[in-house]
Coordinates of C-alpha atoms (C1' of nucleotides) and ligand atoms in Angstrom, one line a residue:
Chain A
X20 CA 0.0 0.0 0.0
X21 CA 1.2 3.4 -0.9
X22 CA 1.8 6.2 1.6
X23 CA -1.6 7.7 2.4
X24 CA -0.6 11.2 1.7
X25 CA -4.1 12.4 1.2
X26 CA -5.3 11.1 4.6
X27 CA -7.9 13.3 6.1
X28 CA -8.3 15.3 3.0
X29 CA -11.7 15.8 1.5
X30 CA -11.3 16.9 -2.1
X31 CA -13.8 18.0 -4.7
X32 CA -12.7 18.0 -8.3
X33 CA -14.4 20.1 -10.9
X34 CA -14.1 19.2 -14.5
X35 CA -15.8 19.4 -17.9
X36 CA -14.8 22.9 -18.7
X37 CA -11.7 25.0 -19.5
X38 CA -10.0 22.0 -21.0
X39 CA -10.1 19.8 -18.0
X40 CA -11.8 16.6 -18.9
X41 CA -13.7 14.0 -17.0
X42 CA -11.1 11.4 -18.0
X43 CA -8.4 13.4 -16.2
X44 CA -10.6 13.9 -13.3
X45 CA -11.3 10.2 -12.8
X46 CA -7.6 9.4 -13.0
X47 CA -6.9 12.0 -10.3
X48 CA -9.8 10.9 -8.2
X49 CA -8.8 7.2 -8.3
X50 CA -5.3 8.1 -7.3
X51 CA -6.3 10.3 -4.5
X52 CA -8.6 7.6 -3.0
X53 CA -5.8 5.1 -3.4
X54 CA -3.6 7.4 -1.4
X55 CA -6.0 7.7 1.5
X56 CA -8.0 10.7 0.5
X57 CA -11.7 11.2 0.1
X58 CA -13.2 12.7 -3.0
X59 CA -16.6 14.3 -3.3
X60 CA -18.9 12.7 -5.8
X61 CA -21.8 15.1 -5.8
X62 CA -20.7 18.7 -6.5
X63 CA -24.2 19.9 -5.9
X64 CA -23.7 19.4 -2.2
X65 CA -20.3 20.3 -0.9
X66 CA -19.6 18.8 2.5
X67 CA -18.7 21.1 5.5
X68 CA -15.3 19.5 6.0
X69 CA -14.2 20.1 2.5
X70 CA -10.4 20.8 2.5
X71 CA -9.6 21.2 -1.2
X72 CA -11.3 22.2 -4.3
X73 CA -9.5 21.3 -7.5
X74 CA -10.4 23.4 -10.5
X75 CA -9.2 23.7 -14.1
X76 CA -6.3 26.0 -14.6
X77 CA -8.1 28.6 -16.6
X78 CA -11.5 28.8 -14.9
X79 CA -13.0 32.1 -14.0
X80 CA -14.8 32.8 -10.8
X81 CA -18.2 33.1 -12.4
X82 CA -17.7 29.8 -14.1
X83 CA -16.9 28.1 -10.8
X84 CA -19.9 29.6 -9.1
X85 CA -22.1 28.6 -11.9
X86 CA -20.8 25.0 -11.9
X87 CA -21.2 24.7 -8.2
X88 CA -24.5 26.5 -8.2
X89 CA -23.5 28.6 -5.3
X90 CA -23.1 32.3 -4.7
X91 CA -19.8 32.3 -2.9
X92 CA -16.7 30.2 -3.3
X93 CA -16.3 27.7 -0.4
X94 CA -13.8 28.4 2.4
X95 CA -11.2 25.9 1.5
X96 CA -8.0 25.7 -0.5
X97 CA -8.7 26.2 -4.2
X98 CA -6.0 24.7 -6.3
X99 CA -5.4 23.7 -9.9
X100 CA -5.1 20.1 -10.9
X101 CA -1.3 20.3 -10.9
X102 CA -1.3 20.2 -7.2
X103 CA -2.9 16.8 -7.2
X104 CA -1.0 15.5 -10.2
X105 CA 2.4 16.5 -8.9
X106 CA 1.6 15.3 -5.4
X107 CA 0.6 11.9 -6.7
X108 CA 3.6 11.6 -8.9
X109 CA 6.0 12.4 -6.1
X110 CA 4.0 10.6 -3.5
X111 CA 4.4 13.6 -1.3
X112 CA 1.8 16.1 -0.3
X113 CA 3.0 19.3 -1.9
X114 CA 2.4 22.7 -0.3
X115 CA -0.7 24.3 -1.9
X116 CA 0.7 27.9 -2.2
X117 CA 2.4 27.4 -5.6
X118 CA -0.7 25.8 -7.1
X119 CA -3.3 28.2 -5.8
X120 CA -5.8 29.0 -8.5
X121 CA -6.4 32.5 -7.2
X122 CA -2.9 33.5 -8.0
X123 CA -3.4 32.9 -11.7
X124 CA -6.8 34.3 -11.7
X125 CA -5.8 37.6 -10.1
X126 CA -3.0 38.1 -12.5
X127 CA -5.3 37.3 -15.3
X128 CA -7.8 39.9 -14.2
X129 CA -5.1 42.6 -14.0
X130 CA -4.0 41.7 -17.5
X131 CA -7.5 41.8 -18.8
X132 CA -8.0 45.3 -17.5
X133 CA -4.8 46.4 -19.2
X134 CA -5.9 44.9 -22.5
X135 CA -9.3 46.6 -22.3
X136 CA -7.6 49.9 -21.8
X137 CA -5.4 49.4 -24.8
X138 CA -8.3 48.3 -26.9
X139 CA -10.2 51.4 -26.1
X140 CA -7.3 53.5 -27.1
X141 CA -6.8 52.0 -30.5
X142 CA -9.3 49.9 -32.3
X143 CA -7.9 46.8 -33.8
X144 CA -6.9 47.7 -37.3
X145 CA -7.6 45.4 -40.1
X146 CA -4.9 45.7 -42.6
X147 CA -5.5 42.9 -44.9
X148 CA -5.8 43.5 -48.6
X149 CA -6.6 40.2 -50.0
X150 CA -8.3 39.7 -53.3
X151 CA -6.5 36.8 -54.5
X152 CA -8.8 33.9 -54.9
X153 CA -7.4 30.6 -54.3
X154 CA -8.4 27.7 -56.3
X155 CA -9.4 25.0 -53.9
X156 CA -10.4 22.6 -56.6
X157 CA -9.1 19.3 -55.7
X158 CA -6.9 17.6 -58.2
X159 CA -8.1 14.2 -57.2
X160 CA -9.4 12.2 -60.0
X161 CA -10.6 8.8 -59.5
X162 CA -9.7 6.2 -62.0
X163 CA -12.9 4.4 -62.5
X164 CA -13.5 0.8 -63.1
X165 CA -10.1 -0.3 -62.3
X166 CA -9.5 -3.9 -62.2
X167 CA -9.8 -5.1 -58.7
X168 CA -6.8 -5.8 -56.7
X169 CA -6.4 -9.5 -57.1
X170 CA -3.9 -9.7 -54.4
X171 CA -4.7 -12.5 -52.1
X172 CA -2.7 -13.1 -49.1
X173 CA -2.7 -16.4 -47.3
X174 CA -1.6 -17.1 -43.9
X175 CA -0.7 -20.5 -43.0
X176 CA -2.7 -22.4 -40.4
X177 CA -6.2 -21.3 -41.0
X178 CA -5.6 -17.6 -40.6
X179 CA -6.8 -16.2 -43.8
X180 CA -6.8 -12.8 -45.1
X181 CA -8.7 -11.9 -48.1
X182 CA -8.7 -8.7 -50.1
X183 CA -12.3 -8.2 -51.0
X184 CA -13.2 -4.9 -52.5
X185 CA -10.2 -3.6 -50.8
X186 CA -11.7 -4.5 -47.5
X187 CA -9.5 -6.8 -45.7
X188 CA -11.2 -9.3 -43.5
X189 CA -9.3 -11.1 -41.0
X190 CA -10.2 -14.3 -39.2
X191 CA -8.0 -14.8 -36.3
X192 CA -7.6 -17.9 -34.3
X193 CA -6.3 -17.2 -30.9
X194 CA -2.8 -18.3 -30.1
X195 CA -2.1 -19.1 -33.6
X196 CA 1.4 -19.2 -34.9
X197 CA 1.5 -16.6 -37.6
X198 CA 3.5 -16.5 -40.6
X199 CA 2.5 -14.5 -43.6
X200 CA 3.3 -15.3 -47.1
X201 CA 2.4 -13.8 -50.3
X202 CA 1.2 -16.2 -52.9
X203 CA 1.4 -14.3 -56.0
X204 CA 5.0 -13.4 -56.2
X205 CA 4.7 -12.1 -59.7
X206 CA 2.4 -9.4 -58.7
X207 CA 5.1 -7.8 -56.8
X208 CA 6.7 -6.1 -59.7
X209 CA 6.1 -2.6 -60.9
X210 CA 5.4 -3.8 -64.4
X211 CA 2.0 -4.8 -63.0
X212 CA 0.6 -1.3 -63.4
X213 CA -2.9 -2.4 -62.8
X214 CA -2.5 -2.9 -59.2
X215 CA -3.9 0.0 -57.3
X216 CA -6.6 0.8 -54.8
X217 CA -10.0 1.9 -56.0
X218 CA -11.7 3.4 -53.1
X219 CA -14.6 5.7 -53.7
X220 CA -14.7 9.4 -54.2
X221 CA -16.4 10.4 -51.0
X222 CA -13.8 8.5 -49.0
X223 CA -11.0 10.1 -50.9
X224 CA -12.5 13.5 -50.3
X225 CA -11.8 13.2 -46.6
X226 CA -8.2 12.7 -47.4
X227 CA -7.9 15.5 -49.9
X228 CA -9.0 17.8 -47.2
X229 CA -5.7 17.5 -45.6
X230 CA -3.8 18.2 -48.7
X231 CA -3.8 21.2 -50.9
X232 CA -1.6 24.2 -51.2
X233 CA -1.1 26.3 -48.2
X234 CA -1.9 29.8 -49.2
X235 CA 1.0 32.2 -49.1
X236 CA -0.9 35.3 -48.2
X237 CA -1.9 35.2 -44.6
X238 CA -5.6 35.9 -44.7
X239 CA -6.4 34.2 -41.5
X240 CA -3.0 34.5 -39.8
X241 CA -4.5 36.0 -36.7
X242 CA -6.8 33.1 -36.0
X243 CA -4.2 30.6 -36.9
X244 CA -1.7 32.1 -34.5
X245 CA -4.1 32.0 -31.6
X246 CA -5.1 28.4 -32.3
X247 CA -1.4 27.5 -32.6
X248 CA -0.8 29.1 -29.2
X249 CA -3.6 26.9 -27.8
X250 CA -2.1 23.8 -29.4
X251 CA 1.3 24.6 -28.0
X252 CA -0.1 24.9 -24.6
X253 CA -1.9 21.7 -24.8
X254 CA 1.3 20.1 -26.0
X255 CA 2.9 21.1 -22.8
X256 CA -0.1 19.9 -20.8
X257 CA 0.2 16.5 -22.7
X258 CA -3.4 16.6 -23.8
X259 CA -3.0 14.4 -26.8
X260 CA -6.5 14.7 -28.0
X261 CA -6.6 18.5 -28.1
X262 CA -3.2 18.7 -29.7
X263 CA -4.4 16.8 -32.7
X264 CA -7.8 18.4 -32.6
X265 CA -6.4 21.9 -32.9
X266 CA -3.7 20.9 -35.4
X267 CA -6.4 19.6 -37.7
X268 CA -8.5 22.7 -37.2
X269 CA -5.5 24.8 -38.0
X270 CA -4.8 22.9 -41.2
X271 CA -8.4 23.4 -42.2
X272 CA -8.2 27.1 -41.7
X273 CA -4.9 27.2 -43.5
X274 CA -6.4 25.8 -46.6
X275 CA -9.6 27.8 -46.3
X276 CA -9.6 30.1 -49.4
X277 CA -11.4 33.1 -48.1
X278 CA -10.7 35.6 -45.4
X279 CA -12.8 34.7 -42.4
X280 CA -15.0 37.5 -41.2
X281 CA -17.8 35.5 -39.8
X282 CA -18.1 32.0 -38.4
X283 CA -20.9 31.4 -40.7
X284 CA -18.4 30.8 -43.4
X285 CA -16.8 28.0 -41.5
X286 CA -20.0 26.1 -40.6
X287 CA -19.8 22.6 -41.9
X288 CA -16.1 22.7 -42.6
X289 CA -14.4 19.4 -41.7
X290 CA -12.5 19.4 -38.5
X291 CA -14.0 22.7 -37.3
X292 CA -16.5 21.9 -34.6
X293 CA -18.6 23.7 -32.1
X294 CA -15.8 24.5 -29.7
X295 CA -13.4 25.8 -32.4
X296 CA -16.1 27.9 -33.9
X297 CA -16.8 29.5 -30.6
X298 CA -13.1 30.3 -30.2
X299 CA -12.9 31.8 -33.7
X300 CA -15.9 33.9 -32.9
X301 CA -14.1 35.2 -29.8
X302 CA -11.0 35.9 -31.9
X303 CA -13.0 37.8 -34.5
X304 CA -14.8 39.8 -31.9
X305 CA -12.1 40.6 -29.4
X306 CA -8.9 40.0 -31.3
X307 CA -7.8 37.5 -28.8
X308 CA -8.7 34.4 -26.7
X309 CA -9.3 34.6 -23.0
X310 CA -8.1 31.0 -22.6
X311 CA -4.7 31.9 -24.2
X312 CA -4.4 35.0 -22.1
X313 CA -5.1 33.0 -19.0
X314 CA -2.5 30.5 -20.1
X315 CA 0.0 33.2 -20.7
X316 CA -0.3 34.1 -17.0
X317 CA 0.8 30.7 -16.1
X318 CA 4.5 31.0 -15.3
X319 CA 4.9 27.2 -15.4
X320 CA 3.7 27.0 -18.9
X321 CA 6.2 29.6 -20.1
X322 CA 9.1 27.8 -18.5
X323 CA 8.0 24.4 -19.8
X324 CA 7.7 25.9 -23.3
X325 CA 11.2 27.2 -23.0
X326 CA 12.7 23.9 -21.9
X327 CA 10.8 21.9 -24.5
X328 CA 12.9 23.7 -27.2
X329 CA 16.0 21.9 -26.0
X330 CA 16.7 19.0 -28.3
X331 CA 16.2 15.8 -26.4
X332 CA 14.0 17.4 -23.7
X333 CA 10.4 16.4 -23.9
X334 CA 7.4 17.0 -21.6
X335 CA 8.7 14.8 -18.8
X336 CA 12.3 16.2 -18.7
X337 CA 10.9 19.7 -18.9
X338 CA 8.6 19.0 -16.0
X339 CA 11.5 17.7 -14.0
X340 CA 13.4 20.9 -14.7
X341 CA 10.6 23.1 -13.6
X342 CA 10.2 20.9 -10.5
X343 CA 13.9 21.4 -9.7
X344 CA 13.3 25.1 -9.8
X345 CA 15.0 26.1 -13.0
X346 CA 13.4 29.2 -14.5
X347 CA 15.6 30.0 -17.5
X348 CA 17.9 28.3 -20.0
X349 CA 20.8 30.2 -18.5
X350 CA 20.1 28.7 -15.1
X351 CA 20.3 25.2 -16.6
X352 CA 23.5 26.0 -18.4
X353 CA 25.0 27.4 -15.2
X354 CA 24.2 24.2 -13.3
X355 CA 22.9 21.4 -15.5
X356 CA 20.8 18.7 -13.7
X357 CA 22.4 15.3 -13.2
X358 CA 19.7 13.5 -15.1
X359 CA 20.6 15.2 -18.4
X360 CA 22.0 12.7 -20.9
X361 CA 24.8 13.5 -23.4
X362 CA 22.4 14.5 -26.2
X363 CA 20.4 16.8 -23.9
X364 CA 23.7 18.4 -23.0
X365 CA 24.5 19.0 -26.7
X366 CA 21.0 20.4 -27.2
X367 CA 21.4 22.7 -24.3
X368 CA 24.8 24.0 -25.4
X369 CA 23.5 24.7 -28.9
X370 CA 20.1 25.9 -27.7
X371 CA 20.1 29.3 -29.5
X372 CA 21.8 28.1 -32.7
X373 CA 19.5 25.1 -33.2
X374 CA 16.4 27.3 -32.7
X375 CA 17.4 29.4 -35.7
X376 CA 15.7 28.5 -39.0
X377 CA 18.0 27.6 -41.9
X378 CA 17.8 29.6 -45.1
X379 CA 17.1 27.5 -48.1
X380 CA 20.4 28.4 -49.7
X381 CA 22.3 27.1 -46.8
X382 CA 20.4 23.8 -46.7
X383 CA 21.3 23.5 -50.4
X384 CA 25.0 24.2 -49.8
X385 CA 25.3 21.7 -46.9
X386 CA 23.4 19.1 -48.8
X387 CA 25.6 19.4 -51.9
X388 CA 28.7 19.1 -49.9
X389 CA 27.5 16.0 -48.2
X390 CA 26.3 14.4 -51.4
X391 CA 29.7 15.0 -52.9
X392 CA 31.4 13.2 -50.1
X393 CA 28.9 10.4 -50.2
X394 CA 29.5 9.9 -53.9
X395 CA 33.2 9.8 -53.5
X396 CA 32.7 6.9 -51.1
X397 CA 30.3 5.0 -53.4
X398 CA 32.9 3.0 -55.3
X399 CA 31.5 4.1 -58.6
X400 CA 28.0 2.9 -57.8
X401 CA 25.2 5.3 -58.7
X402 CA 24.0 7.1 -55.6
X403 CA 20.9 9.1 -55.4
X404 CA 20.6 11.8 -52.7
X405 CA 17.7 14.0 -52.2
X406 CA 17.1 16.7 -49.6
X407 CA 13.7 16.1 -48.2
X408 CA 11.7 17.6 -45.4
X409 CA 10.6 21.2 -45.5
X410 CA 13.3 21.9 -48.1
X411 CA 11.7 19.6 -50.6
X412 CA 8.4 21.1 -49.9
X413 CA 9.7 24.4 -50.9
X414 CA 9.9 26.3 -47.7
X415 CA 12.2 29.4 -47.7
X416 CA 13.3 28.6 -44.2
X417 CA 13.9 25.1 -42.8
X418 CA 14.1 23.7 -39.3
X419 CA 16.8 21.2 -40.2
X420 CA 18.4 19.4 -43.1
X421 CA 16.9 16.0 -44.1
X422 CA 18.9 14.0 -46.7
X423 CA 17.8 10.7 -48.1
X424 CA 20.1 8.4 -50.1
X425 CA 19.8 5.2 -52.0
X426 CA 21.8 3.1 -54.5
X427 CA 20.2 2.9 -57.8
X428 CA 21.6 -0.6 -58.4
X429 CA 19.4 -1.9 -55.7
X430 CA 22.4 -3.3 -53.8
X431 CA 23.2 -3.0 -50.1
X432 CA 24.6 0.0 -48.5
X433 CA 26.0 -1.6 -45.3
X434 CA 28.5 0.5 -43.6
X435 CA 28.3 3.5 -45.9
X436 CA 26.7 5.7 -43.4
X437 CA 29.3 5.4 -40.6
X438 CA 32.1 5.9 -43.1
X439 CA 30.3 8.9 -44.5
X440 CA 29.8 10.4 -41.1
X441 CA 33.4 9.8 -40.2
X442 CA 34.5 11.5 -43.3
X443 CA 32.2 14.4 -42.7
X444 CA 33.6 14.8 -39.3
X445 CA 37.1 14.8 -40.7
X446 CA 36.4 17.8 -42.9
X447 CA 34.6 19.5 -40.1
X448 CA 31.2 19.6 -41.7
X449 CA 29.6 17.3 -39.1
X450 CA 30.3 18.3 -35.5
X451 CA 28.2 16.0 -33.3
X452 CA 26.5 12.6 -33.5
X453 CA 23.2 12.3 -31.7
X454 CA 22.0 9.0 -33.0
X455 CA 23.5 6.6 -35.6
X456 CA 22.1 3.2 -36.6
X457 CA 24.5 1.7 -39.0
X458 CA 26.7 -0.3 -36.8
X459 CA 27.6 -3.5 -38.5
X460 CA 25.0 -5.8 -40.0
X461 CA 22.4 -5.6 -37.3
X462 CA 20.3 -7.2 -39.9
X463 CA 17.2 -5.9 -38.1
X464 CA 16.6 -3.3 -40.7
X465 CA 18.0 -2.5 -44.1
X466 CA 18.0 1.2 -43.6
X467 CA 20.2 3.4 -41.6
X468 CA 19.8 6.8 -40.0
X469 CA 22.2 9.4 -38.8
X470 CA 21.0 12.3 -36.6
X471 CA 23.5 14.9 -35.7
X472 CA 24.8 18.4 -36.0
X473 CA 26.5 20.0 -39.0
X474 CA 28.1 23.4 -39.5
X475 CA 29.5 25.4 -42.3
X476 CA 32.8 27.2 -41.7
X477 CA 31.2 30.5 -40.9
X478 CA 27.7 29.3 -40.1
X479 CA 25.7 28.2 -37.1
X480 CA 25.3 24.7 -35.9
X481 CA 22.4 23.0 -37.7
X482 CA 20.5 19.8 -37.1
X483 CA 20.9 17.3 -39.8
X484 CA 19.4 13.9 -40.6
X485 CA 20.8 11.5 -43.1
X486 CA 19.0 8.3 -44.1
X487 CA 19.9 5.5 -46.4
X488 CA 17.3 3.1 -47.7
X489 CA 17.5 0.2 -50.1
X490 CA 16.1 1.1 -53.6
X491 CA 13.2 -1.2 -53.0
X492 CA 11.7 0.9 -50.3
X493 CA 13.2 4.2 -51.4
X494 CA 9.9 5.7 -52.8
X495 CA 8.1 5.0 -49.6
X496 CA 10.9 6.5 -47.7
X497 CA 10.9 9.6 -49.9
X498 CA 7.2 10.0 -49.3
X499 CA 7.7 9.7 -45.6
X500 CA 10.8 11.9 -45.4
X501 CA 9.3 14.6 -47.5
X502 CA 6.3 14.9 -45.1
X503 CA 4.9 17.0 -43.8
X504 CA 4.3 15.1 -40.6
X505 CA 0.6 16.1 -40.8
X506 CA 0.4 14.9 -44.4
X507 CA 2.0 11.6 -43.4
X508 CA -0.4 11.1 -40.6
X509 CA -3.5 11.8 -42.6
X510 CA -2.3 9.6 -45.4
X511 CA -1.5 6.8 -43.0
X512 CA -4.8 7.2 -41.2
X513 CA -6.6 7.1 -44.5
X514 CA -4.7 3.9 -45.4
X515 CA -5.6 2.5 -42.0
X516 CA -9.3 3.0 -42.5
X517 CA -8.9 0.9 -45.6
X518 CA -7.3 -1.9 -43.7
X519 CA -3.7 -1.1 -44.6
X520 CA -0.7 0.0 -42.8
X521 CA 1.4 2.6 -44.5
X522 CA 4.9 3.2 -43.3
X523 CA 8.3 4.4 -44.7
X524 CA 8.9 0.9 -46.0
X525 CA 5.7 0.3 -48.0
X526 CA 2.1 -0.5 -47.6
X527 CA 1.0 -3.7 -45.9
X528 CA -2.1 -5.4 -44.8
X529 CA -2.9 -4.2 -41.3
X530 CA -2.5 -7.3 -39.3
X531 CA -2.0 -7.0 -35.6
X532 CA -2.2 -9.7 -33.0
X533 CA -2.2 -8.4 -29.5
X534 CA 0.4 -5.7 -29.6
X535 CA 2.6 -7.2 -32.2
X536 CA 2.7 -6.2 -35.8
X537 CA 3.7 -8.8 -38.2
X538 CA 6.0 -8.6 -41.1
X539 CA 3.8 -9.1 -44.1
X540 CA 4.6 -8.9 -47.7
X541 CA 3.9 -5.5 -49.1
X542 CA 0.7 -5.1 -51.0
X543 CA 2.3 -2.9 -53.7
X544 CA 5.8 -2.3 -55.0
X545 CA 6.4 1.2 -56.0
X546 CA 9.6 2.6 -57.2
X547 CA 8.6 6.2 -57.5
X548 CA 6.3 8.6 -55.6
X549 CA 4.1 8.8 -58.7
X550 CA 3.5 5.1 -58.4
X551 CA 2.5 5.4 -54.8
X552 CA -0.1 8.1 -55.6
X553 CA -1.2 6.0 -58.5
X554 CA -1.7 3.1 -56.2
X555 CA -3.8 5.3 -53.9
X556 CA -5.9 6.2 -56.9
X557 CA -5.2 9.9 -56.7
X558 CA -3.3 12.5 -58.8
X559 CA 0.3 13.1 -57.9
X560 CA 0.7 15.6 -55.1
X561 CA 3.8 17.8 -55.5
X562 CA 5.8 18.2 -52.4
X563 CA 4.7 21.8 -52.1
X564 CA 1.1 20.6 -51.8
X565 CA 2.0 18.4 -48.9
X566 CA 3.1 21.3 -46.7
X567 CA 0.6 21.4 -44.0
Chain B
dT29 C1' -17.0 6.8 -26.7
dA30 C1' -12.7 5.3 -28.7
dG31 C1' -9.1 6.8 -31.3
dC32 C1' -6.4 10.1 -33.4
dA33 C1' 0.6 7.3 -37.6
dG34 C1' 4.1 4.3 -37.5
dT35 C1' 8.6 3.4 -36.3
dG36 C1' 13.4 3.2 -34.0
dA37 C1' 16.8 4.4 -30.3
dT38 C1' 17.8 4.7 -25.6
dC39 C1' 17.5 4.2 -20.8
Chain C
dG11 C1' 7.6 0.4 -20.7
dA12 C1' 8.4 5.3 -20.9
dT13 C1' 10.4 9.0 -23.2
dC14 C1' 12.1 11.3 -27.2
dA15 C1' 12.7 11.8 -31.9
dC16 C1' 11.8 11.7 -37.2
Chain D
dG20 C1' -10.8 19.1 -29.9
dC21 C1' -13.2 16.4 -33.8
dT22 C1' -15.3 12.4 -36.0
dA23 C1' -17.3 7.8 -36.9
Ligands
DUT628 O1 6.6 13.1 -36.3 C1 7.1 13.1 -37.4 C2 8.2 13.9 -37.7 C3 8.6 13.9 -39.0 N1 8.1 13.0 -39.9 C4 8.6 13.0 -41.3 C5 7.9 14.1 -42.1 C6 8.9 15.2 -42.1 O2 8.8 16.1 -43.2 C7 10.2 14.5 -42.1 C8 11.4 15.3 -41.6 O3 11.1 15.7 -40.3 P1 11.4 17.1 -39.8 O4 11.2 17.1 -38.3 O5 12.7 17.6 -40.2 O6 10.3 18.0 -40.4 P2 10.2 19.0 -41.6 O7 9.0 18.7 -42.3 O8 11.5 18.9 -42.4 O9 10.2 20.5 -41.0 P3 11.4 21.3 -40.4 O10 11.5 22.5 -41.2 O11 11.0 21.6 -39.0 O12 12.6 20.5 -40.5 O13 10.0 13.3 -41.3 C9 7.1 12.2 -39.6 O14 6.6 11.5 -40.4 N2 6.6 12.3 -38.3
MG629 MG1 13.3 19.0 -41.7

DNA sequence: TAGCAGTGATC
DNA sequence: GATCAC
DNA sequence: GCTA
């Protein structure tokens, strides 16, 4: 039994508003009870001996009163959920004072008054001159009446998978030994141009939504920035659902062709629901979001955000740093915590430099130098190297440099990457290694990855990724490595709804047994991106159109 | 109301 | 298995 | 947060 740190505590948790969900509440409740505390089930009747009221970070007083259906806040400690979460995590009852809701609330009030004052002085000026109409017409054309995918996959020992109208049905026998074979070997060659999926148009339309050119003029920048801010904050709060929810809403607004002046325009748009509409309304009316402003007052969030920018530091490490009392990057540099690993130390040392975006030209210069070195090590074999990521998608500024290589002869590349990196270090182009997976014939995978730091003679340190794939999976890797991440995710999700599993190595039947994924034969062999899009039954999407 | 991409390295 | 990254 |  754990230490009953919540002994004698009577705690009421409010949820269901301001981004604090019932799921979180239940988890916290369970833990509190497990640790000896009592939680109040009925919020309509608060007990006399209530010791703590846990409220969402960003709730307002009126919202609290309304929820509790009372006229005055109860006389107990009112804290944010952090108090409970951190206490549970550390198995120690933390002092309430740093988690008091009132503190944030008061600061927020002051800020609001300030903002109101400013607004009265100068009306928000609208300085958009946008007439350019964007063509949103989808390029997707469905090839009709294509011959059905005759691919049949058989699994030994009465596990059978059939590809029926592209709908894979799986019969699973528990505890079966699974081994998957592809019967029709001949169908695995590209010469078989007929093989492609033929899902229907309405289904494809869901996918097309996530693609499409991002408009260059920033019609709705204001809205997007606010929502981005919300998303960032939820990233820190580890609210996986809202992160993706807002991300999709943002993408939807990005590809929305008109300037938004009324939420009426957005009604019915995919991925923009009631809540988001409400928030956009607030942005249109007040120029800002009270939720974001409340969050801005949250010192903890600011610090976490700062620390999350250290390469190798995620939400957990950032949390630890805040807990240890670090407030600035400088403080960490002066006295790094003992739990930092080598990579995090590198990330910290190069914090400012790595945060700088890289001009296209510099990405090109670095890529070309690396390609030259790689070619010189290729023993005369034909090496293809393409710079992917945001560079390939045409961005003027890139976060890092992503280079993908393959041997056109289809042969192995074992060992090349480590030699290449060694060589690049010799000439001073590569300065640090963060991760490298080339070491010998680990045989586990046929591709290798290098993640590290590069630097031109008079330049800043830059993050760089080099990947080498066998020619066989190169097209899939190119698709993956070109991204964007959002594009990949929506394409993969789409494939999934069709019973497939799309990865950087190909497309496979989605077979899972318990938590394991099985190595199946790929459903299609594609040697170019064009063939992949063709397989998907859609027109080729240029990299620029995948920038979302 | 569940699920939201799929994978590899590292500790 | 959790964390971090692409 | 949104959708099936
Ligand atoms: O979570 C992720 C991250 C990345 N990628 C793919 C798509 C992405 O385009 C590519 C390279 O990753 P990177 O982080 O470099 O993203 P980017 O698109 O190149 O943007 P940036 O300009 O930040 O480098 O890897 C994913 O599929 N999932
Ligand atoms: Mg990149």
